[in-house]
Amino acid sequence: MDHHLASDSPQVRPRWRKVAYGGMQPGFDDNHTDESFLEGMVMNANVVRRDMLKVMLDSVSISEYLCIVALVVLVWTYTLESTIDENRLLCIDVSLLVSGFLILLFTREKISLSILVHHYFLNISFFIMGLYVLAPIYQTLTRSISSDSIWALTVSLLVIHLFLHDYSESTVNAPGALKNPALTSCISVNASVVASVFIASRLPSRLHVFAIMLFSLQVFLFGPLVTCCIKKYSFRLHLCFSISLMVVTLSFVYMLRCLLFVLLLSLLVFVNVVCPYWLIRIQEYKFEINGPWDEAKLCFAIRD
Amino acid sequence: MDRKKHRIMMVSDFFYPNFGGVENHIYYLSQCLLKLGHKVVVVTHAYGNRSGVRYMTGGLKVYYVPWRPFVMQNSFPTLFPSLPIIRTILIRERITIVHGHQAFSTLCHEALMHSRTMGYRVVFTDHSLYGFSDAGSIHMNKVLQFTLADVSQAICVSHTSKENTVLRSGLPPEKVFVIPNAVDTAMFKPAVVQPSHSEIVIVVISRLVYRKGADLLVEVIPDVCRLHPNVRFIVGGDGPKRVRLEEMREKHSLQDRVEMLGAVPHAQVRSVLISGHIFLNSSLTEAFCIAILEAASCGLLTVSTRVGGVPEVLPDDMIILAEPDPGDMVLAIERAISMLPKVDPQVMHNRMRELYNWHDVAKRTEIVYDRALKCPNQNLLERLSRYLYCGVWAGKLFFLVMIVDFLFWRLLELWQPAEDIEEIPDLTLPHISNKETLQETE
């Protein structure tokens, strides 16, 4: 019996184990690669499979914001050319404020008239009074700087604002829910405010300055809140609003200058059609590797 | 059968007088290779005013090349100016194999690049795990791909580390050997008189940084102290997270139950370990944890997070693994406390002597060196074509870098020919020159 066992033993070697202790495993070299090699590897576990239509619909919010900024620039251009006088501008401001309030009232579920009056109305009136009082400062701010520098600065600030703007829904939340805005969204808001100040400082009278500042700040500071509420309320409403906004903007820009119309149209097509297609194409190359070698993630938040 | 004796140059940014996993590995491996009859030379950067050539125990020659460390103990990455000094050292010492350590070390990558240009055989050992997705890891992996495109053999310290290295660098798995670290069991002996079990002492010795799981400690220690009134903690080590641990101590009034020792010098680690019963390791990532080996050698039962290569390090009856989650770790500590009466430190120490041994590591490394020397010596064009596979743009960049390196080497050969560089005679110490003594001690 023992002789049989002795003759069998050279062919039966112990199984290879994935352990580091005990020295070299008998019968196996140190560079032995077992079938279980890389069996813990998981590829592309967290990758979201994107659908072309959904990406295109999501990119509508980006083009909506581009159109809003284009409209603001349009109003600035008309005001600087004195096509719109200050009274008209004030009417635009008031109508924007009222429509903004109405949209908020209808689309916010938990809002009631008393909260509206107490919180928003009071704050807005303080804000408007403050702007009116400070208007003379803006009027003489850039008197000694040439116009070319101002236009160049404004354009670059607006470009920075568009690049760093937070296009996801969490830009401006309900009061008290502002959690840790990213650095880039703070920079973009500041860039837009400074651009408005530069434009306002080019205008002749105090009322002009007040009206244009109110208009610009209304759009840049409260615009994202309004569009966010519309989007949360109903996607269809958001889609209709965006498309009508795009049409209105394109027609106004066409009336101003043909070249700008072509530029804006190509930009909107690029954002809405070309970029989603590009994103879906390069998603195929995504290669995410996870496995037992990853650093463990803590499941609790570190409270400092 | 008399094995051929190699002349090895170990190169890394991390060496004595710093203490750490890589430093200890290089030192002990070099000492064991010296005892086997090979010649070992270590090349590292200068530490403070410790610069020039030094000799350590056993005739280990260390070249502290006069470069200052730049960031995190690494020397400044100068691609080509390091070629003359590396060439001089290689010719003077008549080196046959160059062995680089640690992917994070710039000196290692440069030395391996120059050694390959000059036609020497090259072995690389990787000691850490890296990710794939953040910017630092992506750059590091690209550099590693460059170095390992033309390496003779590679060594990893655990099987998980081998999988990680193969994925990061694209090496064929047959080229990677798994040779773990070991522990100096003569230095880490259990206490002669065991501390009594009336009060259970849990020891933690690690750098208090995020990567080593200091935040997990902050959550686990109060829970364990609350559930087990007879448990005490000793925390050794320093780092940015020490403040959080001190705050935790204050908040839960654990000053008499949690003792913070601060940074523990390497020579005193054993005395801290033998005062405890259980060793707690909470790291979030670990290729191979030497601290666990030291604790097991001192007879402590280990509780650790199940990350990286830790499950491969100790057999199941010497270690209790838990997920990196505070609740699971508390349960694991409870299980360890209940297992404690059955654990005999001396038996554990004797088992560790069987399981891990630096001489065994040196013998297995010798096999890798023999294999490396058998690799065919390819000519320049074949070698350069390997670099083109590293990437669309990176491949061509690496190709250019290697061509410039080759031309620079040729220029140096003309300007400072190899015949003019004096070769150093070997320093033979008495215990190595006497072969009979060597066989007696084995």
XYZ file of C-alpha atoms in Angstrom, chain B:
442
model
C 26.393 22.889 -7.421
C 28.131 26.180 -7.020
C 25.803 28.961 -8.111
C 27.266 31.836 -9.986
C 27.944 34.831 -7.753
C 26.288 38.055 -8.838
C 27.346 41.633 -8.317
C 24.154 43.527 -7.545
C 23.425 47.220 -7.382
C 20.323 48.110 -5.367
C 19.007 51.537 -6.232
C 16.200 53.505 -4.589
C 15.490 56.868 -3.022
C 14.486 55.168 0.211
C 17.241 53.818 2.446
C 18.820 54.180 5.855
C 18.801 56.539 7.783
C 15.090 56.530 7.025
C 13.044 53.668 8.433
C 10.194 52.109 6.518
C 9.040 49.056 4.588
C 11.174 49.643 1.495
C 14.242 50.677 3.463
C 14.129 47.592 5.682
C 13.502 45.345 2.690
C 16.586 46.627 0.848
C 18.754 46.383 3.960
C 17.787 42.857 5.004
C 17.786 41.518 1.457
C 21.256 42.969 0.896
C 22.562 41.456 4.132
C 21.234 37.996 3.244
C 22.609 38.220 -0.298
C 26.007 39.175 1.135
C 25.893 36.076 3.338
C 25.132 33.970 0.260
C 28.387 35.215 -1.236
C 27.156 37.861 -3.697
C 28.402 41.406 -3.787
C 25.836 44.115 -3.077
C 26.117 47.872 -3.490
C 23.320 50.310 -2.600
C 22.858 53.640 -4.372
C 20.627 56.315 -2.885
C 20.533 60.086 -2.505
C 22.253 62.049 0.259
C 20.446 62.472 3.588
C 21.314 65.749 5.252
C 25.096 65.871 5.299
C 25.382 62.077 5.065
C 26.877 62.107 1.596
C 29.577 60.046 -0.118
C 30.467 56.387 0.375
C 29.626 54.591 3.612
C 30.088 50.999 4.700
C 27.444 49.229 6.726
C 27.299 45.874 8.512
C 28.697 42.953 6.582
C 30.590 45.101 4.124
C 27.503 46.593 2.514
C 28.731 49.584 0.504
C 26.310 52.479 0.213
C 26.756 55.338 -2.242
C 24.981 58.437 -0.951
C 25.004 60.389 -4.221
C 25.113 64.119 -3.395
C 21.631 65.090 -4.552
C 19.132 66.707 -2.224
C 15.701 65.170 -1.851
C 13.134 67.195 -3.718
C 9.627 66.205 -2.602
C 8.588 63.305 -0.332
C 12.138 61.944 -0.109
C 12.515 61.739 -3.879
C 15.445 63.276 -5.706
C 14.789 65.832 -8.403
C 13.984 64.126 -11.719
C 16.859 65.154 -14.036
C 16.639 62.754 -16.968
C 20.123 62.640 -18.456
C 22.557 64.262 -15.985
C 22.362 61.189 -13.770
C 23.912 59.021 -16.511
C 27.602 59.836 -15.807
C 27.483 59.002 -12.096
C 25.454 55.805 -12.570
C 27.824 54.696 -15.340
C 30.853 55.375 -13.184
C 29.457 53.372 -10.279
C 28.439 50.487 -12.557
C 31.905 50.261 -14.133
C 33.872 50.744 -10.925
C 31.997 48.030 -9.060
C 31.795 45.672 -12.082
C 28.071 45.290 -11.544
C 26.187 42.515 -13.333
C 22.600 43.172 -12.209
C 20.780 46.381 -11.314
C 17.842 46.007 -8.909
C 15.518 48.997 -8.496
C 12.949 49.397 -5.733
C 9.672 51.256 -5.454
C 7.727 52.786 -8.334
C 7.555 56.126 -6.553
C 11.325 56.638 -6.593
C 12.637 58.870 -9.407
C 16.221 57.752 -8.807
C 15.149 54.152 -9.372
C 13.493 54.925 -12.714
C 16.436 56.946 -13.957
C 18.999 54.362 -12.900
C 17.024 51.561 -14.552
C 16.714 53.582 -17.759
C 20.449 54.268 -17.908
C 21.316 50.676 -17.020
C 19.200 49.370 -19.879
C 20.838 51.825 -22.269
C 24.223 50.476 -21.240
C 23.070 46.880 -21.655
C 22.929 45.700 -18.027
C 20.256 43.291 -16.815
C 17.592 44.988 -14.752
C 15.203 43.752 -12.054
C 12.448 45.906 -10.530
C 10.572 45.378 -7.271
C 7.260 47.092 -6.672
C 6.268 47.659 -3.060
C 2.960 49.556 -3.260
C -0.489 49.447 -4.760
C -1.711 52.294 -6.945
C -5.088 53.184 -8.409
C -5.939 53.933 -12.017
C -8.287 56.872 -12.020
C -6.790 59.960 -10.397
C -4.328 62.255 -12.161
C -1.295 61.301 -10.027
C -1.816 57.576 -10.582
C -2.243 58.003 -14.330
C 1.106 59.786 -14.643
C 2.830 57.331 -12.331
C 1.506 54.385 -14.333
C 2.786 55.917 -17.570
C 6.261 56.316 -16.079
C 6.093 52.743 -14.812
C 5.098 51.526 -18.280
C 8.176 53.252 -19.647
C 10.513 51.667 -17.139
C 8.983 48.210 -17.313
C 8.792 48.169 -21.132
C 12.322 46.852 -21.166
C 12.922 45.230 -17.772
C 14.402 41.732 -17.488
C 12.290 40.504 -14.569
C 9.974 42.071 -12.006
C 9.201 41.167 -8.407
C 6.083 41.976 -6.415
C 5.548 41.516 -2.712
C 2.126 39.838 -2.862
C -0.226 38.267 -5.398
C -2.609 41.227 -5.271
C 0.379 43.475 -5.944
C 1.290 41.284 -8.933
C -2.206 41.704 -10.410
C -2.003 45.447 -9.826
C 1.452 45.775 -11.394
C 0.559 43.661 -14.422
C -2.529 45.794 -15.096
C -0.680 49.080 -14.623
C 2.347 48.296 -16.727
C 1.167 45.770 -19.308
C 3.922 43.285 -18.431
C 3.291 39.613 -19.254
C 2.445 37.848 -15.958
C 5.186 35.240 -16.436
C 7.786 37.941 -16.012
C 6.542 38.895 -12.552
C 7.715 36.903 -9.532
C 5.953 37.038 -6.192
C 8.483 37.156 -3.352
C 7.037 38.539 -0.126
C 8.835 40.560 2.509
C 9.880 38.872 5.743
C 10.520 39.865 9.325
C 13.600 39.696 11.525
C 12.241 37.220 14.054
C 15.425 37.431 16.130
C 14.659 41.054 16.909
C 10.908 40.667 17.475
C 10.623 38.103 20.260
C 7.618 37.884 22.579
C 7.927 39.095 26.157
C 9.521 36.729 28.655
C 6.734 37.439 31.137
C 3.343 37.742 29.460
C 1.176 40.732 30.461
C -1.828 39.495 32.434
C -5.197 39.024 30.787
C -7.133 40.946 33.424
C -6.742 44.055 31.316
C -6.593 43.612 27.549
C -4.246 45.980 25.743
C -4.737 46.760 22.059
C -1.703 48.250 20.303
C -1.814 50.454 17.213
C 1.462 51.556 15.613
C 1.188 53.377 12.309
C 1.581 56.775 10.720
C -1.578 58.686 11.566
C -2.585 59.631 8.018
C -5.759 59.101 5.986
C -4.258 56.247 3.986
C -3.523 54.255 7.126
C -7.122 54.483 8.311
C -6.725 56.918 11.207
C -10.337 57.992 10.677
C -11.495 54.423 11.223
C -9.619 54.418 14.524
C -11.473 57.554 15.612
C -14.777 55.722 15.123
C -13.743 52.321 16.465
C -11.913 53.208 19.710
C -14.855 54.859 21.557
C -17.210 51.983 20.638
C -14.798 49.319 21.847
C -14.063 51.203 25.068
C -17.767 51.503 25.736
C -18.531 47.823 25.105
C -15.523 46.383 26.946
C -14.589 48.161 30.179
C -11.382 46.158 30.603
C -9.808 47.134 27.279
C -7.023 49.704 26.977
C -5.469 51.199 23.818
C -1.883 52.206 23.116
C -1.505 54.350 19.998
C 2.013 54.928 18.666
C 2.846 57.102 15.693
C 2.396 60.637 14.544
C 0.863 62.456 11.642
C -1.755 64.962 10.506
C -4.644 62.921 11.959
C -3.214 62.897 15.471
C -5.291 65.971 16.261
C -8.508 64.071 15.512
C -7.486 61.248 17.803
C -6.688 63.665 20.627
C -10.081 65.309 20.127
C -11.774 61.920 20.279
C -9.964 61.223 23.543
C -11.172 64.496 25.026
C -14.716 64.136 23.781
C -15.270 60.671 25.254
C -13.047 61.215 28.333
C -10.767 58.310 27.471
C -7.512 59.829 28.709
C -6.800 56.954 31.059
C -7.813 54.283 28.546
C -6.116 55.544 25.390
C -2.411 56.280 25.611
C -0.845 58.320 22.809
C 2.889 57.733 22.524
C 3.758 59.973 19.580
C 6.371 58.875 17.055
C 7.997 55.595 18.150
C 11.618 55.112 17.012
C 12.186 51.814 15.230
C 14.374 50.431 17.989
C 11.582 50.779 20.532
C 8.786 49.245 18.457
C 9.293 45.825 20.018
C 8.988 47.096 23.575
C 5.707 48.810 22.703
C 4.388 45.674 20.984
C 5.148 43.247 23.801
C 3.137 45.320 26.239
C -0.058 44.417 24.361
C -2.219 41.421 23.512
C -3.871 42.464 20.247
C -2.501 44.458 17.297
C -4.950 46.589 15.336
C -4.238 47.621 11.749
C -6.814 49.840 10.055
C -5.130 50.799 6.775
C -7.256 51.511 3.739
C -4.715 50.125 1.285
C -1.710 47.923 1.796
C 0.348 45.865 -0.662
C 1.979 43.850 2.113
C 1.863 44.922 5.730
C 5.168 44.324 7.522
C 3.771 45.775 10.769
C 1.466 42.753 11.010
C 4.434 40.402 10.689
C 6.297 42.217 13.447
C 3.244 42.013 15.706
C 2.727 38.294 14.994
C 6.392 37.635 15.645
C 5.969 39.255 19.077
C 3.045 36.950 19.769
C 0.180 39.396 19.321
C -3.115 38.415 17.737
C -3.823 40.695 14.769
C -7.062 42.400 13.766
C -6.860 44.062 10.365
C -8.941 45.485 7.537
C -9.370 43.238 4.538
C -7.598 45.396 1.938
C -5.000 44.803 -0.749
C -2.554 42.016 0.036
C -3.345 41.690 3.758
C -5.453 38.469 3.451
C -2.401 36.693 2.005
C 0.010 37.622 4.752
C -0.929 35.461 7.739
C -2.797 32.155 8.169
C -6.389 32.430 9.367
C -5.737 31.483 12.957
C -3.260 34.336 13.482
C -5.273 37.169 11.978
C -8.891 38.288 12.066
C -10.010 40.273 9.037
C -12.794 42.831 8.917
C -14.254 45.094 6.295
C -13.084 48.742 6.535
C -16.289 49.642 8.364
C -16.383 50.619 12.062
C -19.177 48.177 12.985
C -17.431 45.226 11.395
C -14.123 46.129 13.013
C -15.704 46.279 16.461
C -17.118 42.773 15.904
C -13.701 41.528 14.794
C -12.081 42.977 17.924
C -14.683 41.201 20.048
C -13.868 37.926 18.325
C -10.179 38.527 18.923
C -10.788 39.184 22.609
C -12.684 35.904 22.906
C -9.902 34.043 21.046
C -7.192 35.508 23.262
C -7.001 32.823 25.992
C -6.188 30.168 23.350
C -3.262 32.120 21.917
C 0.260 31.259 23.055
C 2.754 33.983 22.032
C 5.779 31.668 22.002
C 4.009 29.152 19.745
C 3.027 32.007 17.408
C 6.604 33.278 17.346
C 7.949 29.827 16.483
C 5.428 29.493 13.684
C 6.479 32.876 12.306
C 10.078 31.646 12.237
C 8.930 28.854 9.922
C 6.674 31.007 7.757
C 8.900 34.004 7.078
C 12.640 34.115 6.724
C 14.865 36.685 4.999
C 17.321 33.983 3.888
C 14.476 32.284 2.023
C 13.624 35.612 0.373
C 17.257 36.037 -0.669
C 17.395 32.539 -2.189
C 14.229 33.159 -4.186
C 15.614 36.509 -5.336
C 18.774 34.712 -6.437
C 16.632 32.518 -8.696
C 15.174 35.706 -10.238
C 18.689 37.066 -10.835
C 19.735 33.831 -12.538
C 16.652 34.026 -14.722
C 17.373 37.670 -15.546
C 20.890 36.885 -16.665
C 19.567 34.204 -18.991
C 17.455 36.787 -20.846
C 18.788 37.325 -24.371
C 20.613 40.566 -24.903
C 18.703 42.325 -27.627
C 20.231 44.898 -29.884
C 19.222 48.532 -29.817
C 16.550 48.492 -32.524
C 14.627 45.566 -31.026
C 14.681 47.184 -27.630
C 13.569 50.554 -28.905
C 10.596 49.073 -30.727
C 9.215 47.918 -27.372
C 8.812 51.516 -26.262
C 6.536 52.330 -29.170
C 3.820 50.146 -27.648
C 3.476 52.395 -24.622
C 0.981 54.683 -26.277
C 0.252 56.770 -29.349
C 2.147 59.877 -28.250
C 3.929 58.534 -25.192
C 5.514 55.706 -27.171
C 7.194 58.094 -29.587
C 8.301 60.371 -26.764
C 9.886 57.461 -24.871
C 11.547 56.305 -28.090
C 13.150 59.729 -28.511
C 14.236 59.841 -24.873
C 15.981 56.486 -25.185
C 17.717 57.513 -28.410
C 19.064 60.666 -26.781
C 20.182 58.585 -23.794
C 21.996 56.175 -26.103
C 23.754 59.005 -27.930
C 24.755 60.613 -24.638
C 26.167 57.285 -23.474
C 28.205 56.925 -26.664
C 29.527 60.454 -26.169
C 30.549 59.577 -22.630
C 32.296 56.444 -23.876
C 34.401 58.597 -26.172
C 35.031 61.343 -23.647
C 35.630 59.195 -20.590
C 36.408 55.673 -21.833
C 35.560 52.702 -19.611
C 39.225 51.645 -19.474
C 40.098 54.867 -17.698
C 37.695 54.197 -14.844
C 39.445 52.330 -12.080
C 37.791 49.125 -10.930
C 37.570 48.654 -7.219
C 39.009 45.526 -5.620
C 36.528 43.661 -3.428
C 36.616 44.210 0.275
C 36.557 40.722 1.794
C 35.511 40.466 5.406
C 36.815 37.493 7.400
C 33.488 35.697 7.828
C 32.774 35.700 4.098
C 36.213 34.696 2.866
C 36.132 31.541 5.017
C 33.801 29.149 3.206
C 33.848 26.528 5.986
C 32.533 29.051 8.488
C 29.720 29.892 6.115
C 28.622 26.268 5.835
C 28.792 25.828 9.593
C 26.449 28.714 10.315
C 23.785 27.429 7.865
